[in-house]
mmCIF file of C-alpha atoms in Angstrom:
data_model
loop_
_atom_site.group_PDB
_atom_site.id
_atom_site.type_symbol
_atom_site.label_atom_id
_atom_site.label_comp_id
_atom_site.label_asym_id
_atom_site.label_seq_id
_atom_site.Cartn_x
_atom_site.Cartn_y
_atom_site.Cartn_z
ATOM 1 C CA UNK A 1 -15.893 -161.904 162.254
ATOM 2 C CA UNK A 2 -18.338 -158.970 162.908
ATOM 3 C CA UNK A 3 -20.814 -159.470 165.537
ATOM 4 C CA UNK A 4 -24.722 -159.495 164.564
ATOM 5 C CA UNK A 5 -24.856 -156.336 166.483
ATOM 6 C CA UNK A 6 -22.501 -154.398 164.050
ATOM 7 C CA UNK A 7 -24.206 -152.661 161.359
ATOM 8 C CA UNK A 8 -21.700 -151.567 158.799
ATOM 9 C CA UNK A 9 -23.042 -149.076 156.567
ATOM 10 C CA UNK A 10 -20.414 -149.282 154.123
ATOM 11 C CA UNK A 11 -21.087 -153.104 153.773
ATOM 12 C CA UNK A 12 -24.731 -152.409 153.133
ATOM 13 C CA UNK A 13 -23.853 -149.824 150.438
ATOM 14 C CA UNK A 14 -21.257 -152.140 148.951
ATOM 15 C CA UNK A 15 -23.646 -155.085 148.862
ATOM 16 C CA UNK A 16 -26.220 -153.116 147.210
ATOM 17 C CA UNK A 17 -24.222 -151.601 144.487
ATOM 18 C CA UNK A 18 -24.843 -153.167 141.040
ATOM 19 C CA UNK A 19 -21.741 -155.175 139.910
ATOM 20 C CA UNK A 20 -20.878 -156.841 136.670
ATOM 21 C CA UNK A 21 -19.247 -159.738 138.341
ATOM 22 C CA UNK A 22 -21.449 -162.617 139.076
ATOM 23 C CA UNK A 23 -20.657 -162.642 142.855
ATOM 24 C CA UNK A 24 -19.851 -160.281 145.440
ATOM 25 C CA UNK A 25 -16.793 -161.454 147.074
ATOM 26 C CA UNK A 26 -15.820 -158.972 149.766
ATOM 27 C CA UNK A 27 -19.060 -157.392 151.299
ATOM 28 C CA UNK A 28 -20.847 -159.029 154.164
ATOM 29 C CA UNK A 29 -23.552 -158.201 156.657
ATOM 30 C CA UNK A 30 -23.384 -159.313 160.291
ATOM 31 C CA UNK A 31 -20.242 -161.343 159.461
ATOM 32 C CA UNK A 32 -22.270 -163.479 156.914
ATOM 33 C CA UNK A 33 -21.037 -164.471 153.388
ATOM 34 C CA UNK A 34 -22.788 -162.294 150.787
ATOM 35 C CA UNK A 35 -25.039 -164.224 148.398
ATOM 36 C CA UNK A 36 -24.811 -163.909 144.615
ATOM 37 C CA UNK A 37 -25.230 -160.595 143.079
ATOM 38 C CA UNK A 38 -28.636 -159.958 141.657
ATOM 39 C CA UNK A 39 -30.492 -157.100 139.714
ATOM 40 C CA UNK A 40 -33.276 -157.771 142.441
ATOM 41 C CA UNK A 41 -30.952 -156.254 145.102
ATOM 42 C CA UNK A 42 -31.265 -152.562 144.689
ATOM 43 C CA UNK A 43 -29.317 -149.785 146.253
ATOM 44 C CA UNK A 44 -31.249 -148.647 149.530
ATOM 45 C CA UNK A 45 -29.842 -145.548 151.327
ATOM 46 C CA UNK A 46 -28.856 -146.319 154.832
ATOM 47 C CA UNK A 47 -29.821 -144.342 157.742
ATOM 48 C CA UNK A 48 -26.524 -142.484 157.943
ATOM 49 C CA UNK A 49 -26.767 -141.280 161.616
ATOM 50 C CA UNK A 50 -24.309 -141.662 164.526
ATOM 51 C CA UNK A 51 -24.630 -144.909 166.324
ATOM 52 C CA UNK A 52 -25.279 -145.025 169.979
ATOM 53 C CA UNK A 53 -26.150 -141.361 170.329
ATOM 54 C CA UNK A 54 -29.509 -142.047 171.761
ATOM 55 C CA UNK A 55 -29.791 -142.442 175.517
ATOM 56 C CA UNK A 56 -31.437 -145.559 176.579
ATOM 57 C CA UNK A 57 -34.397 -144.933 178.635
ATOM 58 C CA UNK A 58 -36.541 -146.791 180.886
ATOM 59 C CA UNK A 59 -39.150 -147.097 178.540
ATOM 60 C CA UNK A 60 -36.635 -148.567 175.883
ATOM 61 C CA UNK A 61 -35.604 -150.882 178.544
ATOM 62 C CA UNK A 62 -39.181 -152.092 179.379
ATOM 63 C CA UNK A 63 -39.871 -152.486 175.660
ATOM 64 C CA UNK A 64 -36.823 -154.388 175.216
ATOM 65 C CA UNK A 65 -37.622 -156.742 178.083
ATOM 66 C CA UNK A 66 -41.178 -157.309 176.904
ATOM 67 C CA UNK A 67 -40.152 -157.946 173.171
ATOM 68 C CA UNK A 68 -36.812 -159.713 173.397
ATOM 69 C CA UNK A 69 -36.219 -163.373 173.839
ATOM 70 C CA UNK A 70 -33.519 -164.747 176.305
ATOM 71 C CA UNK A 71 -31.628 -167.273 174.184
ATOM 72 C CA UNK A 72 -30.838 -167.861 170.620
ATOM 73 C CA UNK A 73 -33.114 -170.025 168.453
ATOM 74 C CA UNK A 74 -31.323 -172.770 166.618
ATOM 75 C CA UNK A 75 -32.327 -173.157 162.917
ATOM 76 C CA UNK A 76 -34.021 -176.602 163.513
ATOM 77 C CA UNK A 77 -36.153 -174.992 166.330
ATOM 78 C CA UNK A 78 -36.790 -172.046 164.145
ATOM 79 C CA UNK A 79 -38.033 -174.280 161.152
ATOM 80 C CA UNK A 80 -40.246 -176.184 163.591
ATOM 81 C CA UNK A 81 -41.915 -172.957 164.861
ATOM 82 C CA UNK A 82 -42.381 -171.500 161.453
ATOM 83 C CA UNK A 83 -43.762 -174.697 160.138
ATOM 84 C CA UNK A 84 -46.070 -174.880 163.007
ATOM 85 C CA UNK A 85 -47.087 -171.203 162.247
ATOM 86 C CA UNK A 86 -46.062 -170.267 165.806
ATOM 87 C CA UNK A 87 -44.092 -166.881 165.910
ATOM 88 C CA UNK A 88 -44.728 -166.190 169.536
ATOM 89 C CA UNK A 89 -41.259 -167.601 170.764
ATOM 90 C CA UNK A 90 -39.395 -165.564 168.179
ATOM 91 C CA UNK A 91 -37.781 -162.159 168.638
ATOM 92 C CA UNK A 92 -34.583 -160.280 168.743
ATOM 93 C CA UNK A 93 -32.008 -160.299 171.613
ATOM 94 C CA UNK A 94 -32.254 -157.798 174.427
ATOM 95 C CA UNK A 95 -29.225 -155.980 172.962
ATOM 96 C CA UNK A 96 -30.483 -155.929 169.422
ATOM 97 C CA UNK A 97 -33.889 -154.800 170.679
ATOM 98 C CA UNK A 98 -32.441 -152.024 172.564
ATOM 99 C CA UNK A 99 -30.493 -150.951 169.280
ATOM 100 C CA UNK A 100 -33.855 -151.033 167.553
ATOM 101 C CA UNK A 101 -35.596 -148.867 170.134
ATOM 102 C CA UNK A 102 -32.714 -146.252 169.651
ATOM 103 C CA UNK A 103 -33.121 -146.461 166.040
ATOM 104 C CA UNK A 104 -36.846 -145.742 166.233
ATOM 105 C CA UNK A 105 -36.099 -142.645 168.230
ATOM 106 C CA UNK A 106 -33.565 -141.446 165.639
ATOM 107 C CA UNK A 107 -35.987 -141.985 162.857
ATOM 108 C CA UNK A 108 -38.682 -140.235 164.654
ATOM 109 C CA UNK A 109 -36.402 -137.164 165.293
ATOM 110 C CA UNK A 110 -35.068 -136.922 161.709
ATOM 111 C CA UNK A 111 -38.036 -138.349 159.581
ATOM 112 C CA UNK A 112 -41.189 -138.500 161.623
ATOM 113 C CA UNK A 113 -41.233 -142.357 161.978
ATOM 114 C CA UNK A 114 -39.526 -145.402 160.419
ATOM 115 C CA UNK A 115 -42.443 -145.517 157.970
ATOM 116 C CA UNK A 116 -41.856 -142.189 156.861
ATOM 117 C CA UNK A 117 -38.119 -142.812 156.664
ATOM 118 C CA UNK A 118 -38.684 -145.814 154.331
ATOM 119 C CA UNK A 119 -41.663 -144.258 152.365
ATOM 120 C CA UNK A 120 -40.005 -140.851 151.648
ATOM 121 C CA UNK A 121 -36.228 -141.721 151.667
ATOM 122 C CA UNK A 122 -35.156 -145.243 151.719
ATOM 123 C CA UNK A 123 -37.577 -146.922 149.386
ATOM 124 C CA UNK A 124 -38.891 -143.925 147.611
ATOM 125 C CA UNK A 125 -37.754 -145.126 144.233
ATOM 126 C CA UNK A 126 -39.088 -148.621 144.814
ATOM 127 C CA UNK A 127 -42.487 -147.244 145.885
ATOM 128 C CA UNK A 128 -42.520 -144.884 142.831
ATOM 129 C CA UNK A 129 -42.070 -147.990 140.699
ATOM 130 C CA UNK A 130 -44.755 -149.909 142.530
ATOM 131 C CA UNK A 131 -47.316 -147.199 141.605
ATOM 132 C CA UNK A 132 -46.701 -148.012 137.886
ATOM 133 C CA UNK A 133 -47.325 -151.704 138.356
ATOM 134 C CA UNK A 134 -50.701 -153.283 137.548
ATOM 135 C CA UNK A 135 -51.749 -154.878 140.863
ATOM 136 C CA UNK A 136 -54.114 -157.180 139.022
ATOM 137 C CA UNK A 137 -51.438 -159.026 137.345
ATOM 138 C CA UNK A 138 -49.885 -162.190 138.902
ATOM 139 C CA UNK A 139 -46.616 -161.710 141.053
ATOM 140 C CA UNK A 140 -43.353 -162.006 139.380
ATOM 141 C CA UNK A 141 -39.770 -161.832 140.620
ATOM 142 C CA UNK A 142 -39.492 -158.190 139.299
ATOM 143 C CA UNK A 143 -42.072 -157.087 142.020
ATOM 144 C CA UNK A 144 -39.482 -157.761 144.826
ATOM 145 C CA UNK A 145 -36.573 -156.264 146.381
ATOM 146 C CA UNK A 146 -34.475 -158.071 149.108
ATOM 147 C CA UNK A 147 -32.800 -156.004 151.861
ATOM 148 C CA UNK A 148 -30.823 -157.351 154.785
ATOM 149 C CA UNK A 149 -32.800 -156.991 158.074
ATOM 150 C CA UNK A 150 -30.930 -154.302 160.111
ATOM 151 C CA UNK A 151 -32.227 -155.677 163.315
ATOM 152 C CA UNK A 152 -32.485 -159.518 162.877
ATOM 153 C CA UNK A 153 -34.184 -161.969 165.020
ATOM 154 C CA UNK A 154 -32.052 -164.059 167.500
ATOM 155 C CA UNK A 155 -31.003 -166.826 165.430
ATOM 156 C CA UNK A 156 -27.941 -168.907 164.789
ATOM 157 C CA UNK A 157 -25.206 -166.881 163.394
ATOM 158 C CA UNK A 158 -25.132 -168.704 159.954
ATOM 159 C CA UNK A 159 -28.911 -167.643 159.340
ATOM 160 C CA UNK A 160 -29.611 -164.684 157.172
ATOM 161 C CA UNK A 161 -32.611 -162.628 157.907
ATOM 162 C CA UNK A 162 -33.781 -160.702 154.873
ATOM 163 C CA UNK A 163 -36.708 -158.355 154.392
ATOM 164 C CA UNK A 164 -38.369 -159.023 151.012
ATOM 165 C CA UNK A 165 -40.191 -155.804 149.917
ATOM 166 C CA UNK A 166 -42.971 -156.302 147.314
ATOM 167 C CA UNK A 167 -44.706 -153.874 144.816
ATOM 168 C CA UNK A 168 -47.853 -155.776 145.420
ATOM 169 C CA UNK A 169 -49.796 -156.701 148.399
ATOM 170 C CA UNK A 170 -48.590 -160.055 150.050
ATOM 171 C CA UNK A 171 -51.206 -161.824 152.372
ATOM 172 C CA UNK A 172 -50.199 -162.693 155.833
ATOM 173 C CA UNK A 173 -49.193 -166.433 156.052
ATOM 174 C CA UNK A 174 -46.506 -168.981 155.872
ATOM 175 C CA UNK A 175 -46.660 -170.416 152.257
ATOM 176 C CA UNK A 176 -44.513 -168.431 149.741
ATOM 177 C CA UNK A 177 -46.130 -167.786 146.405
ATOM 178 C CA UNK A 178 -44.457 -169.279 143.384
ATOM 179 C CA UNK A 179 -43.010 -165.962 142.439
ATOM 180 C CA UNK A 180 -41.246 -165.687 145.824
ATOM 181 C CA UNK A 181 -39.864 -169.376 145.243
ATOM 182 C CA UNK A 182 -38.596 -168.214 141.868
ATOM 183 C CA UNK A 183 -36.971 -165.069 143.470
ATOM 184 C CA UNK A 184 -35.323 -166.740 146.230
ATOM 185 C CA UNK A 185 -33.861 -169.195 143.973
ATOM 186 C CA UNK A 186 -32.552 -166.531 141.514
ATOM 187 C CA UNK A 187 -31.145 -164.520 144.376
ATOM 188 C CA UNK A 188 -29.754 -167.168 146.501
ATOM 189 C CA UNK A 189 -29.406 -170.432 144.396
ATOM 190 C CA UNK A 190 -31.101 -173.661 144.898
ATOM 191 C CA UNK A 191 -28.751 -175.336 147.505
ATOM 192 C CA UNK A 192 -30.213 -173.460 150.525
ATOM 193 C CA UNK A 193 -32.634 -174.046 153.278
ATOM 194 C CA UNK A 194 -35.301 -171.266 153.884
ATOM 195 C CA UNK A 195 -38.433 -170.153 155.453
ATOM 196 C CA UNK A 196 -40.769 -167.294 154.733
ATOM 197 C CA UNK A 197 -43.707 -165.636 156.452
ATOM 198 C CA UNK A 198 -45.556 -162.437 156.195
ATOM 199 C CA UNK A 199 -46.560 -161.284 159.615
ATOM 200 C CA UNK A 200 -50.201 -160.536 160.391
ATOM 201 C CA UNK A 201 -50.936 -156.750 160.053
ATOM 202 C CA UNK A 202 -50.850 -156.048 163.963
ATOM 203 C CA UNK A 203 -47.329 -157.526 164.314
ATOM 204 C CA UNK A 204 -45.980 -155.662 161.281
ATOM 205 C CA UNK A 205 -43.605 -152.749 162.022
ATOM 206 C CA UNK A 206 -44.319 -151.017 158.806
ATOM 207 C CA UNK A 207 -47.758 -152.088 157.751
ATOM 208 C CA UNK A 208 -48.048 -149.410 155.102
ATOM 209 C CA UNK A 209 -45.415 -151.357 152.955
ATOM 210 C CA UNK A 210 -45.937 -154.876 151.917
ATOM 211 C CA UNK A 211 -43.079 -157.114 152.869
ATOM 212 C CA UNK A 212 -42.169 -160.616 153.962
ATOM 213 C CA UNK A 213 -39.486 -161.959 156.244
ATOM 214 C CA UNK A 214 -37.186 -164.419 154.397
ATOM 215 C CA UNK A 215 -34.679 -166.577 156.562
ATOM 216 C CA UNK A 216 -31.833 -168.205 154.475
ATOM 217 C CA UNK A 217 -29.238 -170.926 155.543
ATOM 218 C CA UNK A 218 -26.737 -171.785 152.956
ATOM 219 C CA UNK A 219 -25.505 -175.308 152.863
ATOM 220 C CA UNK A 220 -21.785 -175.432 153.755
ATOM 221 C CA UNK A 221 -20.510 -176.372 150.427
ATOM 222 C CA UNK A 222 -22.200 -173.327 148.719
ATOM 223 C CA UNK A 223 -21.170 -170.837 151.225
ATOM 224 C CA UNK A 224 -18.840 -168.097 150.000
ATOM 225 C CA UNK A 225 -15.724 -167.235 152.077
#
């Protein structure tokens, strides 16, 4: 089984490709079973750059030590924290945070910043569609796009960490709008446990683009193998 540190570009692209079958059987991310196929999961270009080519600096190590957490957070503990609206104990592992620090350097060198990479490349088509949307209308499932988080929080291996991009502005908070509930049900089915939150602006890595964090735990009897 692949480790959570492995980011397989081919798996990302295979997962994102529109399929006529009702389920994707082979693709997986971080060793997790792929959820059912959905038109809401669009093809998103990956940062197709060499891995481990950025030297780890003292500044990266300092950031990783400051932002990472020392041990995995169990699903039960995670639910307690989110339900209590307490995000301070959450974060990435030290190794994952180092990988993220390297990624930020790559994105800055090639695109200017992570935000520029997303806005001008990875999510350019999604953002173009968002400009055509009437922001005064209520949210609907068509306003969303799910993408697996490339640098997930340090949680149990059977928890999937997704980013939910939205064409309209999502307010910070922990209560998912009804349209998000519908989107999660359509994307992952009803027999899952999940949690949702939108970080306050000062904690958002890309505040220019409205997005939420969605964490999915499939019940054992519904997981694909």
